[in-house]
PDB file of C-alpha atoms in Angstrom:
ATOM      1  CA  UNK A 188       0.000   0.000   0.000  1.00 53.00           C
ATOM      2  CA  UNK A 189       1.477   3.388  -0.997  1.00 58.00           C
ATOM      3  CA  UNK A 190       2.212   6.032   1.635  1.00 58.00           C
ATOM      4  CA  UNK A 191      -0.281   8.864   2.236  1.00 66.00           C
ATOM      5  CA  UNK A 192       1.727  11.434   0.270  1.00 76.00           C
ATOM      6  CA  UNK A 193       2.811   8.964  -2.427  1.00 93.00           C
ATOM      7  CA  UNK A 194       1.414   9.542  -5.913  1.00 98.00           C
ATOM      8  CA  UNK A 195       1.387   7.967  -9.337  1.00 98.00           C
ATOM      9  CA  UNK A 196       1.614  10.436 -12.217  1.00 98.00           C
ATOM     10  CA  UNK A 197       0.035   9.263 -15.474  1.00 98.00           C
ATOM     11  CA  UNK A 198       0.346  11.024 -18.814  1.00 98.00           C
ATOM     12  CA  UNK A 199      -2.301  10.501 -21.480  1.00 97.00           C
ATOM     13  CA  UNK A 200      -4.643   9.608 -18.625  1.00 97.00           C
ATOM     14  CA  UNK A 201      -7.931  10.742 -20.159  1.00 95.00           C
ATOM     15  CA  UNK A 202      -8.657   7.634 -22.252  1.00 93.00           C
ATOM     16  CA  UNK A 203      -7.542   4.203 -23.390  1.00 93.00           C
ATOM     17  CA  UNK A 204      -4.637   2.445 -21.685  1.00 96.00           C
ATOM     18  CA  UNK A 205      -3.739   5.502 -19.613  1.00 97.00           C
ATOM     19  CA  UNK A 206      -7.210   5.743 -18.103  1.00 97.00           C
ATOM     20  CA  UNK A 207      -7.311   2.026 -17.339  1.00 97.00           C
ATOM     21  CA  UNK A 208      -3.889   2.256 -15.683  1.00 98.00           C
ATOM     22  CA  UNK A 209      -5.236   5.085 -13.534  1.00 98.00           C
ATOM     23  CA  UNK A 210      -8.269   3.038 -12.501  1.00 97.00           C
ATOM     24  CA  UNK A 211      -6.120  -0.003 -11.749  1.00 98.00           C
ATOM     25  CA  UNK A 212      -3.705   1.981  -9.583  1.00 98.00           C
ATOM     26  CA  UNK A 213      -6.542   3.708  -7.733  1.00 97.00           C
ATOM     27  CA  UNK A 214      -7.989   0.284  -6.993  1.00 97.00           C
ATOM     28  CA  UNK A 215      -4.637  -0.622  -5.442  1.00 96.00           C
ATOM     29  CA  UNK A 216      -4.745   2.440  -3.192  1.00 96.00           C
ATOM     30  CA  UNK A 217      -2.558   4.839  -5.165  1.00 97.00           C
ATOM     31  CA  UNK A 218      -3.178   8.559  -5.096  1.00 98.00           C
ATOM     32  CA  UNK A 219      -3.120   9.897  -8.648  1.00 98.00           C
ATOM     33  CA  UNK A 220      -2.063  12.888 -10.700  1.00 98.00           C
ATOM     34  CA  UNK A 221      -3.717  12.729 -14.110  1.00 98.00           C
ATOM     35  CA  UNK A 222      -2.440  14.719 -17.044  1.00 98.00           C
ATOM     36  CA  UNK A 223      -3.726  15.079 -20.604  1.00 97.00           C
ATOM     37  CA  UNK A 224      -4.953  17.933 -22.801  1.00 95.00           C
ATOM     38  CA  UNK A 225      -8.692  18.032 -22.041  1.00 95.00           C
ATOM     39  CA  UNK A 226      -9.377  19.895 -18.783  1.00 96.00           C
ATOM     40  CA  UNK A 227     -13.093  19.172 -18.464  1.00 96.00           C
ATOM     41  CA  UNK A 228     -12.604  15.452 -19.102  1.00 96.00           C
ATOM     42  CA  UNK A 229      -9.760  15.249 -16.580  1.00 97.00           C
ATOM     43  CA  UNK A 230     -11.891  17.009 -13.982  1.00 97.00           C
ATOM     44  CA  UNK A 231     -14.754  14.567 -14.554  1.00 97.00           C
ATOM     45  CA  UNK A 232     -12.477  11.526 -14.426  1.00 97.00           C
ATOM     46  CA  UNK A 233     -10.729  12.731 -11.271  1.00 97.00           C
ATOM     47  CA  UNK A 234     -14.088  13.019  -9.512  1.00 96.00           C
ATOM     48  CA  UNK A 235     -15.251   9.642 -10.806  1.00 96.00           C
ATOM     49  CA  UNK A 236     -12.109   7.845  -9.636  1.00 98.00           C
ATOM     50  CA  UNK A 237     -12.121   9.656  -6.282  1.00 97.00           C
ATOM     51  CA  UNK A 238     -15.757   8.743  -5.630  1.00 95.00           C
ATOM     52  CA  UNK A 239     -15.116   5.082  -6.410  1.00 96.00           C
ATOM     53  CA  UNK A 240     -11.840   4.705  -4.501  1.00 96.00           C
ATOM     54  CA  UNK A 241     -10.605   6.050  -1.188  1.00 91.00           C
ATOM     55  CA  UNK A 242      -7.714   7.942  -2.810  1.00 96.00           C
ATOM     56  CA  UNK A 243      -6.816  11.520  -3.688  1.00 97.00           C
ATOM     57  CA  UNK A 244      -6.875  12.372  -7.402  1.00 98.00           C
ATOM     58  CA  UNK A 245      -5.588  15.644  -8.828  1.00 98.00           C
ATOM     59  CA  UNK A 246      -5.050  16.676 -12.419  1.00 98.00           C
ATOM     60  CA  UNK A 247      -3.204  19.139 -14.630  1.00 98.00           C
ATOM     61  CA  UNK A 248      -4.083  19.839 -18.240  1.00 98.00           C
ATOM     62  CA  UNK A 249      -0.966  19.999 -20.442  1.00 98.00           C
ATOM     63  CA  UNK A 250      -0.035  19.339 -24.050  1.00 98.00           C
ATOM     64  CA  UNK A 251       3.209  17.358 -24.139  1.00 98.00           C
ATOM     65  CA  UNK A 252       3.965  18.568 -27.645  1.00 97.00           C
ATOM     66  CA  UNK A 253       4.874  21.871 -25.961  1.00 97.00           C
ATOM     67  CA  UNK A 254       8.479  22.073 -24.795  1.00 96.00           C
ATOM     68  CA  UNK A 255       7.602  23.669 -21.462  1.00 98.00           C
ATOM     69  CA  UNK A 256       4.927  21.122 -20.438  1.00 98.00           C
ATOM     70  CA  UNK A 257       7.146  18.579 -18.620  1.00 98.00           C
ATOM     71  CA  UNK A 258       8.628  21.339 -16.454  1.00 98.00           C
ATOM     72  CA  UNK A 259       5.180  22.727 -15.734  1.00 98.00           C
ATOM     73  CA  UNK A 260       3.916  19.294 -14.700  1.00 98.00           C
ATOM     74  CA  UNK A 261       6.913  18.831 -12.421  1.00 98.00           C
ATOM     75  CA  UNK A 262       6.487  22.279 -10.845  1.00 98.00           C
ATOM     76  CA  UNK A 263       2.791  21.541 -10.285  1.00 98.00           C
ATOM     77  CA  UNK A 264       3.705  18.428  -8.296  1.00 98.00           C
ATOM     78  CA  UNK A 265       6.442  20.269  -6.396  1.00 97.00           C
ATOM     79  CA  UNK A 266       4.124  23.150  -5.492  1.00 97.00           C
ATOM     80  CA  UNK A 267       1.614  20.733  -3.987  1.00 96.00           C
ATOM     81  CA  UNK A 268       4.269  18.603  -2.291  1.00 96.00           C
ATOM     82  CA  UNK A 269       3.209  15.486  -4.168  1.00 97.00           C
ATOM     83  CA  UNK A 270       5.777  12.696  -3.889  1.00 97.00           C
ATOM     84  CA  UNK A 271       5.716  10.935  -7.258  1.00 98.00           C
ATOM     85  CA  UNK A 272       6.904   7.379  -6.634  1.00 98.00           C
ATOM     86  CA  UNK A 273       5.406   5.968  -9.828  1.00 98.00           C
ATOM     87  CA  UNK A 274       5.776   7.759 -13.163  1.00 98.00           C
ATOM     88  CA  UNK A 275       3.670   6.409 -16.030  1.00 98.00           C
ATOM     89  CA  UNK A 276       4.774   7.738 -19.434  1.00 98.00           C
ATOM     90  CA  UNK A 277       1.785   6.743 -21.523  1.00 98.00           C
ATOM     91  CA  UNK A 278       0.842   9.709 -23.747  1.00 96.00           C
ATOM     92  CA  UNK A 279       0.975   8.986 -27.449  1.00 94.00           C
ATOM     93  CA  UNK A 280      -0.717   9.162 -30.832  1.00 91.00           C
ATOM     94  CA  UNK A 281      -0.019   8.423 -34.479  1.00 87.00           C
ATOM     95  CA  UNK A 282       0.333  10.394 -37.707  1.00 87.00           C
ATOM     96  CA  UNK A 283      -1.900   9.249 -40.555  1.00 81.00           C
ATOM     97  CA  UNK A 284      -0.125  10.985 -43.449  1.00 85.00           C
ATOM     98  CA  UNK A 285       2.893   9.672 -45.339  1.00 85.00           C
ATOM     99  CA  UNK A 286       6.293  10.906 -44.217  1.00 88.00           C
ATOM    100  CA  UNK A 287       6.864  13.113 -47.272  1.00 89.00           C
ATOM    101  CA  UNK A 288       3.461  14.753 -46.766  1.00 91.00           C
ATOM    102  CA  UNK A 289       4.022  15.690 -43.131  1.00 91.00           C
ATOM    103  CA  UNK A 290       5.490  19.017 -42.063  1.00 94.00           C
ATOM    104  CA  UNK A 291       8.621  19.207 -39.960  1.00 95.00           C
ATOM    105  CA  UNK A 292       6.593  20.877 -37.203  1.00 96.00           C
ATOM    106  CA  UNK A 293       4.169  17.949 -37.033  1.00 95.00           C
ATOM    107  CA  UNK A 294       7.055  15.462 -36.881  1.00 95.00           C
ATOM    108  CA  UNK A 295       8.752  17.491 -34.148  1.00 96.00           C
ATOM    109  CA  UNK A 296       5.578  17.533 -32.049  1.00 97.00           C
ATOM    110  CA  UNK A 297       5.251  13.780 -32.550  1.00 96.00           C
ATOM    111  CA  UNK A 298       8.814  13.097 -31.426  1.00 97.00           C
ATOM    112  CA  UNK A 299       8.341  15.401 -28.452  1.00 98.00           C
ATOM    113  CA  UNK A 300       5.202  13.629 -27.196  1.00 98.00           C
ATOM    114  CA  UNK A 301       6.399  10.054 -27.742  1.00 97.00           C
ATOM    115  CA  UNK A 302      10.072  10.563 -26.982  1.00 98.00           C
ATOM    116  CA  UNK A 303      11.435  13.842 -25.656  1.00 98.00           C
ATOM    117  CA  UNK A 304       8.711  14.378 -23.041  1.00 98.00           C
ATOM    118  CA  UNK A 305       9.307  10.857 -21.692  1.00 98.00           C
ATOM    119  CA  UNK A 306      12.993  11.637 -21.236  1.00 98.00           C
ATOM    120  CA  UNK A 307      12.299  15.061 -19.716  1.00 98.00           C
ATOM    121  CA  UNK A 308       9.708  13.823 -17.216  1.00 98.00           C
ATOM    122  CA  UNK A 309      11.952  10.933 -16.210  1.00 98.00           C
ATOM    123  CA  UNK A 310      14.897  13.279 -15.802  1.00 98.00           C
ATOM    124  CA  UNK A 311      12.857  15.677 -13.667  1.00 98.00           C
ATOM    125  CA  UNK A 312      11.288  13.128 -11.318  1.00 98.00           C
ATOM    126  CA  UNK A 313      14.164  10.642 -11.026  1.00 98.00           C
ATOM    127  CA  UNK A 314      16.286  12.794  -8.645  1.00 98.00           C
ATOM    128  CA  UNK A 315      13.334  12.986  -6.248  1.00 97.00           C
ATOM    129  CA  UNK A 316      12.983   9.206  -6.443  1.00 98.00           C
ATOM    130  CA  UNK A 317      16.654   8.887  -5.539  1.00 98.00           C
ATOM    131  CA  UNK A 318      16.145  11.177  -2.553  1.00 97.00           C
ATOM    132  CA  UNK A 319      13.168   9.086  -1.436  1.00 96.00           C
ATOM    133  CA  UNK A 320      15.022   5.788  -1.752  1.00 96.00           C
ATOM    134  CA  UNK A 321      13.380   4.374  -4.883  1.00 97.00           C
ATOM    135  CA  UNK A 322      10.609   4.534  -7.415  1.00 98.00           C
ATOM    136  CA  UNK A 323       8.930   2.938 -10.415  1.00 98.00           C
ATOM    137  CA  UNK A 324       8.787   4.147 -14.001  1.00 98.00           C
ATOM    138  CA  UNK A 325       6.523   2.768 -16.710  1.00 98.00           C
ATOM    139  CA  UNK A 326       7.073   3.600 -20.359  1.00 98.00           C
ATOM    140  CA  UNK A 327       4.198   2.503 -22.587  1.00 98.00           C
ATOM    141  CA  UNK A 328       5.919   1.378 -25.766  1.00 97.00           C
ATOM    142  CA  UNK A 329       4.570  -1.008 -28.409  1.00 94.00           C
ATOM    143  CA  UNK A 330       5.010  -4.346 -30.126  1.00 92.00           C
ATOM    144  CA  UNK A 331       5.796  -2.115 -33.121  1.00 89.00           C
ATOM    145  CA  UNK A 332       9.182  -1.512 -31.478  1.00 91.00           C
ATOM    146  CA  UNK A 333      10.173  -5.056 -32.485  1.00 89.00           C
ATOM    147  CA  UNK A 334       8.749  -4.928 -36.010  1.00 83.00           C
ATOM    148  CA  UNK A 335      10.005  -3.352 -39.214  1.00 74.00           C
ATOM    149  CA  UNK A 336       8.791   0.215 -39.856  1.00 69.00           C
ATOM    150  CA  UNK A 337       5.682   0.451 -41.990  1.00 69.00           C
ATOM    151  CA  UNK A 338       4.582   2.657 -44.875  1.00 67.00           C
ATOM    152  CA  UNK A 339       2.302   4.619 -42.562  1.00 71.00           C
ATOM    153  CA  UNK A 340       3.523   6.067 -39.260  1.00 79.00           C
ATOM    154  CA  UNK A 341       7.176   5.412 -40.229  1.00 85.00           C
ATOM    155  CA  UNK A 342       8.504   7.086 -37.069  1.00 91.00           C
ATOM    156  CA  UNK A 343       6.210   5.290 -34.625  1.00 92.00           C
ATOM    157  CA  UNK A 344       8.076   1.971 -34.380  1.00 91.00           C
ATOM    158  CA  UNK A 345      11.589   3.510 -34.340  1.00 93.00           C
ATOM    159  CA  UNK A 346      10.656   5.938 -31.559  1.00 96.00           C
ATOM    160  CA  UNK A 347       9.211   3.075 -29.520  1.00 96.00           C
ATOM    161  CA  UNK A 348      12.411   1.083 -30.069  1.00 95.00           C
ATOM    162  CA  UNK A 349      14.335   4.096 -28.773  1.00 97.00           C
ATOM    163  CA  UNK A 350      12.063   4.221 -25.713  1.00 98.00           C
ATOM    164  CA  UNK A 351      12.745   0.550 -24.997  1.00 98.00           C
ATOM    165  CA  UNK A 352      16.473   1.225 -25.021  1.00 98.00           C
ATOM    166  CA  UNK A 353      16.006   4.319 -22.866  1.00 98.00           C
ATOM    167  CA  UNK A 354      14.102   2.207 -20.350  1.00 98.00           C
ATOM    168  CA  UNK A 355      16.966  -0.296 -20.369  1.00 98.00           C
ATOM    169  CA  UNK A 356      19.421   2.506 -19.628  1.00 98.00           C
ATOM    170  CA  UNK A 357      17.415   3.585 -16.582  1.00 98.00           C
ATOM    171  CA  UNK A 358      17.587   0.051 -15.206  1.00 98.00           C
ATOM    172  CA  UNK A 359      21.307  -0.270 -15.878  1.00 98.00           C
ATOM    173  CA  UNK A 360      22.088   2.984 -14.095  1.00 98.00           C
ATOM    174  CA  UNK A 361      19.527   3.112 -11.289  1.00 98.00           C
ATOM    175  CA  UNK A 362      18.130  -0.338 -10.488  1.00 98.00           C
ATOM    176  CA  UNK A 363      20.769  -0.837  -7.812  1.00 97.00           C
ATOM    177  CA  UNK A 364      19.488   2.379  -6.230  1.00 98.00           C
ATOM    178  CA  UNK A 365      15.916   1.151  -6.016  1.00 98.00           C
ATOM    179  CA  UNK A 366      14.523   2.622  -9.236  1.00 98.00           C
ATOM    180  CA  UNK A 367      13.192   0.317 -11.936  1.00 98.00           C
ATOM    181  CA  UNK A 368      11.799   1.072 -15.375  1.00 98.00           C
ATOM    182  CA  UNK A 369       9.361  -1.135 -17.252  1.00 98.00           C
ATOM    183  CA  UNK A 370       8.855  -0.903 -21.006  1.00 98.00           C
ATOM    184  CA  UNK A 371       5.297  -2.044 -21.712  1.00 98.00           C
ATOM    185  CA  UNK A 372       4.795  -3.284 -25.278  1.00 96.00           C
ATOM    186  CA  UNK A 373       1.138  -3.959 -26.074  1.00 95.00           C
ATOM    187  CA  UNK A 374      -0.138  -5.001 -29.463  1.00 89.00           C
ATOM    188  CA  UNK A 375      -3.463  -3.998 -30.965  1.00 86.00           C
ATOM    189  CA  UNK A 376      -5.645  -2.605 -28.196  1.00 84.00           C
ATOM    190  CA  UNK A 377      -9.233  -1.386 -28.144  1.00 78.00           C
ATOM    191  CA  UNK A 378      -8.839   2.361 -27.489  1.00 65.00           C
ATOM    192  CA  UNK A 379      -9.498   5.620 -29.294  1.00 54.00           C
ATOM    193  CA  UNK A 380      -5.872   5.627 -30.462  1.00 50.00           C
ATOM    194  CA  UNK A 381      -6.431   4.303 -33.971  1.00 44.00           C
ATOM    195  CA  UNK A 382      -9.402   6.530 -34.725  1.00 45.00           C
ATOM    196  CA  UNK A 383      -7.532   9.602 -33.497  1.00 49.00           C
ATOM    197  CA  UNK A 384      -4.486   8.581 -35.530  1.00 46.00           C
ATOM    198  CA  UNK A 385      -6.480   8.055 -38.718  1.00 49.00           C
ATOM    199  CA  UNK A 386      -5.709   4.334 -39.032  1.00 51.00           C
ATOM    200  CA  UNK A 387      -9.016   2.878 -37.829  1.00 47.00           C
ATOM    201  CA  UNK A 388      -9.555   1.261 -41.229  1.00 55.00           C
ATOM    202  CA  UNK A 389      -6.325  -0.721 -40.827  1.00 54.00           C
ATOM    203  CA  UNK A 390      -7.331  -1.581 -37.247  1.00 52.00           C
ATOM    204  CA  UNK A 391     -10.663  -2.980 -38.465  1.00 56.00           C
ATOM    205  CA  UNK A 392      -8.801  -5.502 -40.631  1.00 62.00           C
ATOM    206  CA  UNK A 393      -6.898  -6.948 -37.677  1.00 61.00           C
ATOM    207  CA  UNK A 394      -8.123 -10.426 -36.640  1.00 66.00           C
ATOM    208  CA  UNK A 395     -10.199 -10.310 -33.469  1.00 71.00           C
ATOM    209  CA  UNK A 396      -7.912 -12.737 -31.626  1.00 60.00           C
ATOM    210  CA  UNK A 397      -5.135 -10.139 -31.900  1.00 72.00           C
ATOM    211  CA  UNK A 398      -7.113  -7.288 -30.321  1.00 84.00           C
ATOM    212  CA  UNK A 399      -7.284  -6.942 -26.537  1.00 85.00           C
ATOM    213  CA  UNK A 400      -9.037  -4.614 -24.112  1.00 91.00           C
ATOM    214  CA  UNK A 401      -7.241  -1.641 -22.596  1.00 93.00           C
ATOM    215  CA  UNK A 402      -8.285  -2.908 -19.158  1.00 95.00           C
ATOM    216  CA  UNK A 403      -6.412  -6.184 -19.642  1.00 95.00           C
ATOM    217  CA  UNK A 404      -3.318  -4.414 -20.983  1.00 96.00           C
ATOM    218  CA  UNK A 405      -3.331  -2.004 -18.044  1.00 97.00           C
ATOM    219  CA  UNK A 406      -3.650  -4.805 -15.491  1.00 97.00           C
ATOM    220  CA  UNK A 407      -0.629  -6.672 -16.851  1.00 97.00           C
ATOM    221  CA  UNK A 408       1.330  -3.442 -17.245  1.00 98.00           C
ATOM    222  CA  UNK A 409       0.764  -2.319 -13.664  1.00 98.00           C
ATOM    223  CA  UNK A 410       1.564  -5.748 -12.225  1.00 98.00           C
ATOM    224  CA  UNK A 411       4.817  -5.932 -14.191  1.00 98.00           C
ATOM    225  CA  UNK A 412       5.847  -2.399 -13.240  1.00 98.00           C
ATOM    226  CA  UNK A 413       5.201  -2.878  -9.531  1.00 98.00           C
ATOM    227  CA  UNK A 414       7.164  -6.139  -9.740  1.00 97.00           C
ATOM    228  CA  UNK A 415      10.131  -4.284 -11.232  1.00 98.00           C
ATOM    229  CA  UNK A 416      10.184  -6.172 -14.535  1.00 98.00           C
ATOM    230  CA  UNK A 417      12.229  -4.526 -17.274  1.00 98.00           C
ATOM    231  CA  UNK A 418       9.914  -5.613 -20.110  1.00 98.00           C
ATOM    232  CA  UNK A 419       6.198  -6.378 -20.256  1.00 97.00           C
ATOM    233  CA  UNK A 420       4.574  -7.772 -23.386  1.00 96.00           C
ATOM    234  CA  UNK A 421       0.931  -8.221 -22.364  1.00 92.00           C
ATOM    235  CA  UNK A 422      -0.932 -11.405 -23.379  1.00 89.00           C
ATOM    236  CA  UNK A 423       0.464 -14.744 -24.492  1.00 92.00           C
ATOM    237  CA  UNK A 424      -0.490 -13.930 -28.076  1.00 89.00           C
ATOM    238  CA  UNK A 425       1.907 -11.026 -28.286  1.00 87.00           C
ATOM    239  CA  UNK A 426       4.601 -12.705 -26.197  1.00 92.00           C
ATOM    240  CA  UNK A 427       4.702 -15.388 -28.892  1.00 90.00           C
ATOM    241  CA  UNK A 428       4.621 -12.793 -31.663  1.00 86.00           C
ATOM    242  CA  UNK A 429       7.525 -10.831 -30.168  1.00 89.00           C
ATOM    243  CA  UNK A 430       9.495 -14.059 -29.837  1.00 88.00           C
ATOM    244  CA  UNK A 431       8.909 -14.667 -33.541  1.00 84.00           C
ATOM    245  CA  UNK A 432       9.839 -11.112 -34.465  1.00 82.00           C
ATOM    246  CA  UNK A 433      13.130 -11.476 -32.627  1.00 83.00           C
ATOM    247  CA  UNK A 434      13.996 -14.750 -34.327  1.00 82.00           C
ATOM    248  CA  UNK A 435      12.667 -14.764 -37.890  1.00 77.00           C
ATOM    249  CA  UNK A 436      14.811 -13.481 -40.818  1.00 72.00           C
ATOM    250  CA  UNK A 437      14.684  -9.767 -41.550  1.00 66.00           C
ATOM    251  CA  UNK A 438      13.485 -10.400 -45.108  1.00 65.00           C
ATOM    252  CA  UNK A 439      10.325 -12.059 -43.773  1.00 66.00           C
ATOM    253  CA  UNK A 440       9.985  -9.446 -41.049  1.00 63.00           C
ATOM    254  CA  UNK A 441       9.837  -6.686 -43.639  1.00 63.00           C
ATOM    255  CA  UNK A 442       6.976  -8.424 -45.426  1.00 62.00           C
ATOM    256  CA  UNK A 443       4.782  -8.397 -42.332  1.00 59.00           C
ATOM    257  CA  UNK A 444       5.996  -5.058 -40.959  1.00 53.00           C
ATOM    258  CA  UNK A 445       3.231  -3.018 -42.564  1.00 50.00           C
ATOM    259  CA  UNK A 446       0.565  -5.090 -40.813  1.00 50.00           C
ATOM    260  CA  UNK A 447       2.225  -4.882 -37.400  1.00 49.00           C
ATOM    261  CA  UNK A 448       3.723  -1.415 -37.059  1.00 44.00           C
ATOM    262  CA  UNK A 449       0.547   0.722 -36.999  1.00 44.00           C
ATOM    263  CA  UNK A 450      -0.801  -1.034 -33.901  1.00 41.00           C
ATOM    264  CA  UNK A 451      -0.093  -0.232 -30.324  1.00 40.00           C
TER     265      UNK A 451
END
């Protein structure tokens, strides 16, 4: 059971996997700090989770595509004396246009949300975790990190691969000091992610046995993170798939990359 002033901070907490992670942690007794872009939705969710669980839930509306947002989130927690012992880097989205059709500004925002903000938030909160004697970090990555890049969302898989390696580096440098990082790599998940990213049509073609609920993904992700596991690939289906992706020839991998990379 977390301490009274101990909090879990969750980015992208207003829907999908992030929201289910928040609900799961609240059910385990964690106080929460929710962050996403939509203020009214965050306010409603904070009340809903508070009413259902005997925990304190606060929120801050921020857009992680903005350079200053990670610092503003950190200062918000500092100003309220919230001790963040669990940092959940979940925020993410996809780009539906082809690489040559996308502006540099759009690509920069994308990299900032999926990559730079994860590094910045981790860098800001990690020293406090060291002072407090430990902490947990979750980085929601993707099975796409193990697959070949696809024709659509060509940066998505490579950025997630980078995040996996970043998570590894946190463990190498800080596990002996009580801080662990877990890279969570779900496959296709029922969320609003694909609709928002403009790839719902591709999602609809995915076989049903390969699509799982956000609630199930969140449950496995939270359990793995609290256990200090370095990697979590939720469901046996995707554990087997990742094993295959790591062991089949690259020529075959490229043939199936387009089908795998858009998912999350």
